[in-house]
Tab-separated table of C-alpha atoms in Angstrom:
chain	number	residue	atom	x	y	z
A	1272	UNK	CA	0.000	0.000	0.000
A	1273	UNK	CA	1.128	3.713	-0.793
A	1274	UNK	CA	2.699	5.485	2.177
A	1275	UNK	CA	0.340	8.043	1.740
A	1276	UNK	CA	-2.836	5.742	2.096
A	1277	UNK	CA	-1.661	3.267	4.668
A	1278	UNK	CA	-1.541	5.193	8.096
A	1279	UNK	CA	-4.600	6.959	7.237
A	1280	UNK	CA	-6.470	3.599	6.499
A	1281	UNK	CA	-4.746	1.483	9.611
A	1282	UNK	CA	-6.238	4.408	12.110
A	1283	UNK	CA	-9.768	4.034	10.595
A	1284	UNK	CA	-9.668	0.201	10.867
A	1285	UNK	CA	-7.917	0.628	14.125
A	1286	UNK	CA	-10.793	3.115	15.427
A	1287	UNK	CA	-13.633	0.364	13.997
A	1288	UNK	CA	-11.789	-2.589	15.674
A	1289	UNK	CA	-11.966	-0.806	19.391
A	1290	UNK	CA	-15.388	0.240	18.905
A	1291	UNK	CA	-16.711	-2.646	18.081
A	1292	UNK	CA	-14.371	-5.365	20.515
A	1293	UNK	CA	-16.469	-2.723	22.918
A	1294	UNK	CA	-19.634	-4.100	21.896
A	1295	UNK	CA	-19.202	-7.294	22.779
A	1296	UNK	CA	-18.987	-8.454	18.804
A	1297	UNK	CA	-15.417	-10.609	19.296
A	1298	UNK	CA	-15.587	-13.616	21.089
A	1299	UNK	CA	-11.797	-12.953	21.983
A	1300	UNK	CA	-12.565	-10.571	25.243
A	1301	UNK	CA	-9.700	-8.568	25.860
A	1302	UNK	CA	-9.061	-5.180	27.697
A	1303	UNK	CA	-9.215	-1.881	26.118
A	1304	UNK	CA	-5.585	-1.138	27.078
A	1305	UNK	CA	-4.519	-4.625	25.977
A	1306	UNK	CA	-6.331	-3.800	22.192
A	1307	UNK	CA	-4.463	-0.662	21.972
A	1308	UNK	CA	-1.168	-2.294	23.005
A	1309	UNK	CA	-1.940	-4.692	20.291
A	1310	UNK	CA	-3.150	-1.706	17.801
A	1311	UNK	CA	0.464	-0.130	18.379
A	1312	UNK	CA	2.358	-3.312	18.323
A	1313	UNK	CA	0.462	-4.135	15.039
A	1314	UNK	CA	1.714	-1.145	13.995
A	1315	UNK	CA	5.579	-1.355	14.436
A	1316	UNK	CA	5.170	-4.790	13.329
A	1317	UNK	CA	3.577	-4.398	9.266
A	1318	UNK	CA	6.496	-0.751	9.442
A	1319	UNK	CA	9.430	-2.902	10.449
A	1320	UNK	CA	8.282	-5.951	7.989
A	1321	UNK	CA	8.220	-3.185	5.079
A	1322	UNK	CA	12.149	-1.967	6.111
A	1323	UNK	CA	12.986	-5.953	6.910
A	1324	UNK	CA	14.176	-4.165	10.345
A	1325	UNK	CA	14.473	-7.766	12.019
A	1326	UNK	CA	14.499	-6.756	16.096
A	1327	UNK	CA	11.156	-5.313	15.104
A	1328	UNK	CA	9.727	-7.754	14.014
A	1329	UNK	CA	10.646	-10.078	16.286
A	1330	UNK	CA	9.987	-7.662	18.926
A	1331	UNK	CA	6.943	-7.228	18.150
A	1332	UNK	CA	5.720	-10.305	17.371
A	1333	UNK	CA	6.666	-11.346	20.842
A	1334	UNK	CA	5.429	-8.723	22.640
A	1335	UNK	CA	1.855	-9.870	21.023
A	1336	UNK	CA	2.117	-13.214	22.326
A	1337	UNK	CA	2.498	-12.295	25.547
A	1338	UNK	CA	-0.599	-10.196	25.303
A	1339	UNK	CA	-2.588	-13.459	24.273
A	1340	UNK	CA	-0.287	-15.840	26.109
A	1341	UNK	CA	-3.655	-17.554	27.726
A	1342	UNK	CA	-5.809	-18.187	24.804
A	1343	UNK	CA	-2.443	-19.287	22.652
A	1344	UNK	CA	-1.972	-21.545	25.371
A	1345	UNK	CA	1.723	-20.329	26.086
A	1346	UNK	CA	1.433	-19.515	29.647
A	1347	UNK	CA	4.441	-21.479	30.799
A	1348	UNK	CA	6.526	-19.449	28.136
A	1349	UNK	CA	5.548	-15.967	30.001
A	1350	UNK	CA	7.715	-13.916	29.963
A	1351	UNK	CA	11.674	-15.173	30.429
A	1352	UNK	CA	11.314	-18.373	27.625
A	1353	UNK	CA	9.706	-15.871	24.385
A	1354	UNK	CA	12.072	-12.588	25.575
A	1355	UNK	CA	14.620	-15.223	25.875
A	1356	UNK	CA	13.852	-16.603	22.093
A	1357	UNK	CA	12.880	-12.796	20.758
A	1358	UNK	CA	16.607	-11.756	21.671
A	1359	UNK	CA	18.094	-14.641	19.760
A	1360	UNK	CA	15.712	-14.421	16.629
A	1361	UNK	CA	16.440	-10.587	16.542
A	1362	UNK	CA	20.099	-11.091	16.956
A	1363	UNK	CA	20.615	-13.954	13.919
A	1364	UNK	CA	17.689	-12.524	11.601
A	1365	UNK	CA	19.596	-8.944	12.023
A	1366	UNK	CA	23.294	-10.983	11.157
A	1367	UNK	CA	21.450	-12.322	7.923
A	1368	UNK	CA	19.154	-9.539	6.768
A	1369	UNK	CA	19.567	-5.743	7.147
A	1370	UNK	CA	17.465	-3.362	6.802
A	1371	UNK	CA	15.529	-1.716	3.232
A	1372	UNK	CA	16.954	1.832	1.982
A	1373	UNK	CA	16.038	3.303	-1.464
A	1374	UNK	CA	18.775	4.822	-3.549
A	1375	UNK	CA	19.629	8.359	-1.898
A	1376	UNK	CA	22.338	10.823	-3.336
A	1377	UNK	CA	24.015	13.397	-1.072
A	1378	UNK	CA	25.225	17.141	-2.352
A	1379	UNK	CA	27.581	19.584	-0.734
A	1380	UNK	CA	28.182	23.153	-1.787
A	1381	UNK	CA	31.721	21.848	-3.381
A	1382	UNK	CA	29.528	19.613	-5.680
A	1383	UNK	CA	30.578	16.505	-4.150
A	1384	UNK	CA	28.236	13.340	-4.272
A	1385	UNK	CA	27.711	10.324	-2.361
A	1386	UNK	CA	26.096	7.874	-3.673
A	1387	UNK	CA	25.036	4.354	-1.846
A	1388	UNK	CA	22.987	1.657	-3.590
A	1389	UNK	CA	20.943	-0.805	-1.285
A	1390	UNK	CA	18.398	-1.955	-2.948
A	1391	UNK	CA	16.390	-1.640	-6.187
A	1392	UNK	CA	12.982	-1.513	-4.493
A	1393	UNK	CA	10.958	1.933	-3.753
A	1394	UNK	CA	11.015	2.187	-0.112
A	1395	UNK	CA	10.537	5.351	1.344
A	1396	UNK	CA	12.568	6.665	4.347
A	1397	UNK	CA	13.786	9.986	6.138
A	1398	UNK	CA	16.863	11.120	4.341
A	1399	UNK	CA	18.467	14.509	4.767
A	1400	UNK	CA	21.973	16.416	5.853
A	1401	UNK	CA	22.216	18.203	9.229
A	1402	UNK	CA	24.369	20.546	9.378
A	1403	UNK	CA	24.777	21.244	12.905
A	1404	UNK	CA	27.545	20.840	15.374
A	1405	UNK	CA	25.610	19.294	17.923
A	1406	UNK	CA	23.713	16.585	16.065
A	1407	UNK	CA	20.212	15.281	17.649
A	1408	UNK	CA	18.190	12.407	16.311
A	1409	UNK	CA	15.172	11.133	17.785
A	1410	UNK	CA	13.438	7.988	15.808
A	1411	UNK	CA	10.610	5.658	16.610
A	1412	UNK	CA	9.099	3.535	14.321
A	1413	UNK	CA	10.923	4.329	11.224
A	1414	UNK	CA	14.101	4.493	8.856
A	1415	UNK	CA	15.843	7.414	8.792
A	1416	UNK	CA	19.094	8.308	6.796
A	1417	UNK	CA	21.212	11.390	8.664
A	1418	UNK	CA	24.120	12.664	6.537
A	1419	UNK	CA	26.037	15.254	9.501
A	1420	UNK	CA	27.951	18.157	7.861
A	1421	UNK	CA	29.922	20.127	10.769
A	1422	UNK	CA	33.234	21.737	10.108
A	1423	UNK	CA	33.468	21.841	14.397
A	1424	UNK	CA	31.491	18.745	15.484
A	1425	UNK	CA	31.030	18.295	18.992
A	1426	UNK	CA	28.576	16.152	20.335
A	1427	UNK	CA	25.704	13.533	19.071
A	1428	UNK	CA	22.752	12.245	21.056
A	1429	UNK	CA	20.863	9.966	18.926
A	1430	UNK	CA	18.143	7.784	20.057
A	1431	UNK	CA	16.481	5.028	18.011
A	1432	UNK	CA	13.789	2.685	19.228
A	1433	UNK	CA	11.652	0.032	17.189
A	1434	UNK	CA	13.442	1.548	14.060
A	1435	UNK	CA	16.201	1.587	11.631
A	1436	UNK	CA	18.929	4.527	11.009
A	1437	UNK	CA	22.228	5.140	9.267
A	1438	UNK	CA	24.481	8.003	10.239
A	1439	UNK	CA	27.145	9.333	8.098
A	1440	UNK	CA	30.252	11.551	9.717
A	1441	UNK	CA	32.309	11.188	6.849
A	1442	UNK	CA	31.399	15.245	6.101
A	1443	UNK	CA	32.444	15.812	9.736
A	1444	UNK	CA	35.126	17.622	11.047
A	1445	UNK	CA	36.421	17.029	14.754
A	1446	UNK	CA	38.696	20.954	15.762
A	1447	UNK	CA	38.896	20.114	19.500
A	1448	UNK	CA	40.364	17.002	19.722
A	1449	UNK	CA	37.861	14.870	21.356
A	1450	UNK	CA	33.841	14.490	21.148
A	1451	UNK	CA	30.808	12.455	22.422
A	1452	UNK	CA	28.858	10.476	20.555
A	1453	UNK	CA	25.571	8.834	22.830
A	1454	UNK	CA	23.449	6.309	21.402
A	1455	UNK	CA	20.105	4.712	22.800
A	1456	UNK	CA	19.404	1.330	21.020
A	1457	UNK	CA	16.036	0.099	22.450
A	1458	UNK	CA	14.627	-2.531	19.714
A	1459	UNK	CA	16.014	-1.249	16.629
A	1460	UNK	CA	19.218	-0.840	14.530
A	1461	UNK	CA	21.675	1.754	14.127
A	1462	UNK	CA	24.566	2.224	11.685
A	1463	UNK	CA	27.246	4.629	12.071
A	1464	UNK	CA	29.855	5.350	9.297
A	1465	UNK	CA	32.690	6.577	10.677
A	1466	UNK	CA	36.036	8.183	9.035
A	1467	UNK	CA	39.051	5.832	9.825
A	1468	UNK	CA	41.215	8.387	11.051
A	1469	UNK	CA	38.715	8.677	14.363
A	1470	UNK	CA	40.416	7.056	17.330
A	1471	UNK	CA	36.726	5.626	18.976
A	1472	UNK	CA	36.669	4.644	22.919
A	1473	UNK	CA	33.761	2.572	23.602
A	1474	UNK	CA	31.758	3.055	27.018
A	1475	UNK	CA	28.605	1.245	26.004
A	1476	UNK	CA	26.280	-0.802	28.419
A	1477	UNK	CA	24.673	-3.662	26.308
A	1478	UNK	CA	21.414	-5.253	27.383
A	1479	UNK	CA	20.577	-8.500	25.368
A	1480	UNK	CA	21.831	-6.465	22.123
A	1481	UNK	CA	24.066	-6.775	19.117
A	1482	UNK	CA	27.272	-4.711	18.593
A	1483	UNK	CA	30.132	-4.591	15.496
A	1484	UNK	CA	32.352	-3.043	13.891
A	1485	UNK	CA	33.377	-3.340	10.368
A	1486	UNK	CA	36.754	-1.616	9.220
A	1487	UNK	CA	39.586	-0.814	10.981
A	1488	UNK	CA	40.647	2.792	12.173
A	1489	UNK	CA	44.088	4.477	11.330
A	1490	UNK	CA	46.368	5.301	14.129
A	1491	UNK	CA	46.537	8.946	14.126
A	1492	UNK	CA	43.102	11.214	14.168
A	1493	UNK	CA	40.459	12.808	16.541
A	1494	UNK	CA	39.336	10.771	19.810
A	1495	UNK	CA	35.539	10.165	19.763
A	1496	UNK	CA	34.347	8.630	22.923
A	1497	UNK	CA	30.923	6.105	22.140
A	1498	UNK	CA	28.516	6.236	25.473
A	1499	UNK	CA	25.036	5.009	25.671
A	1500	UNK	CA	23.176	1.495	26.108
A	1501	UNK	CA	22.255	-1.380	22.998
A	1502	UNK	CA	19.328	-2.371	24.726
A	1503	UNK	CA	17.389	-5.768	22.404
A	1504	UNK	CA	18.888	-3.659	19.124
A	1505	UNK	CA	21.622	-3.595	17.521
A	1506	UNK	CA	24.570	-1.610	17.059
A	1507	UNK	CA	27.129	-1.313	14.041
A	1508	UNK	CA	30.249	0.538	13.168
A	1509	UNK	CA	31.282	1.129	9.816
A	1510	UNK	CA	35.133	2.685	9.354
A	1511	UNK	CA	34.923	4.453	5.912
């Protein structure tokens, strides 16, 4: 379905489906918080199946189980054995598929352009350049592309949950030596493409997550120091 229509058309059946489990019309009795934590789960699922974002989908899937653990007749598997199997799903699904991006070209002002070829198939996701020295990303439920262009970059917070997001420093320059870079991972992915000549100190608390690095860093450059948590997501670093 077109981006355009889908949203629109899940909220109408999603409005229809509560009124109506309200009536008394399903035999499946459930609470009305319990149908909206299903609406919402619903949700990230059918977004993370169209971006093949794996801990999503997983995620989700268990999450909705747990929710009807009694009339699926899964009780005993409440909640240690599915979180359990949701973390190792998410984990080897993620090693074997990544996630969906469209073709996506970058300009500067000095008519340089990147361009990065993932697949052939018309997905739509948040791309654009921020050109900010203190870089700020907030996703949920989503893919989102971030190209940073600082000549003095200083700090990043960026904060992904049920989602998928590549971030590109390559256009980044570091002036002061040493800079912070904070990531919250909570049931997503997160790529970060990183120029080989930063000299990265990890500090990262990892909850049933996924971290790697790809590439290997020169010996000389700017010290970035990587804080945050990789909590049921996963984390990668890509030296470019």
């Amino acid at each position: 379905m077109h981006k355009n229509w889908f949203w629109p058309v899940f909220l109408i059946a999603s409005a229809v489906v509560l009124i109506v489990s309200q009536l008394g019309l399903f035999t499946l009795r459930v609470s009305i918080w319990s149908l909206l934590l299903t609406l919402i789960l619903v949700a990230a699922l059918i977004s993370s199946l169209r971006y093949l974002n794996m801990p999503g989908v997983v995620f989700a899937i268990a999450f909705l189980t747990m929710i009807y653990a009694q009339p699926l007749g899964i009780t005993k598997l409440v909640p240690w054995t599915i979180l359990g199997a949701a973390v190792l799903l998410s984990i080897g699904l993620s090693l074997l598929i990544h996630p969906r991006y469209q073709y996506h070209y970058r300009y500067h002002n000095h008519d340089h352009a990147h361009y990065n070829h993932h697949n052939h198939d018309d997905v739509h996701e948040s791309t654009s350049t921020i050109n900010d020295d203190h870089v700020n990303l907030d996703l949920s439920l989503g893919n989102s592309i971030r190209y940073v262009h600082s000549e003095n970059f200083r700090s990043a917070d960026l904060n992904v949950s049920m989602a998928g997001a590549k971030i590109y420093f390559d256009d980044a320059d570091i002036k002061e030596g040493r800079t912070t870079i904070n990531v919250d991972v909570s049931l997503g992915s997160l790529e970060l493409y990183l120029p080989q000549t930063w000299q990265l100190q990890e500090n990262l608390s990892n909850s049933m997550g996924h971290i790697s690095s790809t590439g290997t860093p020169t010996t000389a450059g700017p010290g970035v120091i990587l804080t945050g948590s990789v909590s049921l997501g996963e984390l990668r670093i890509i030296y470019i």
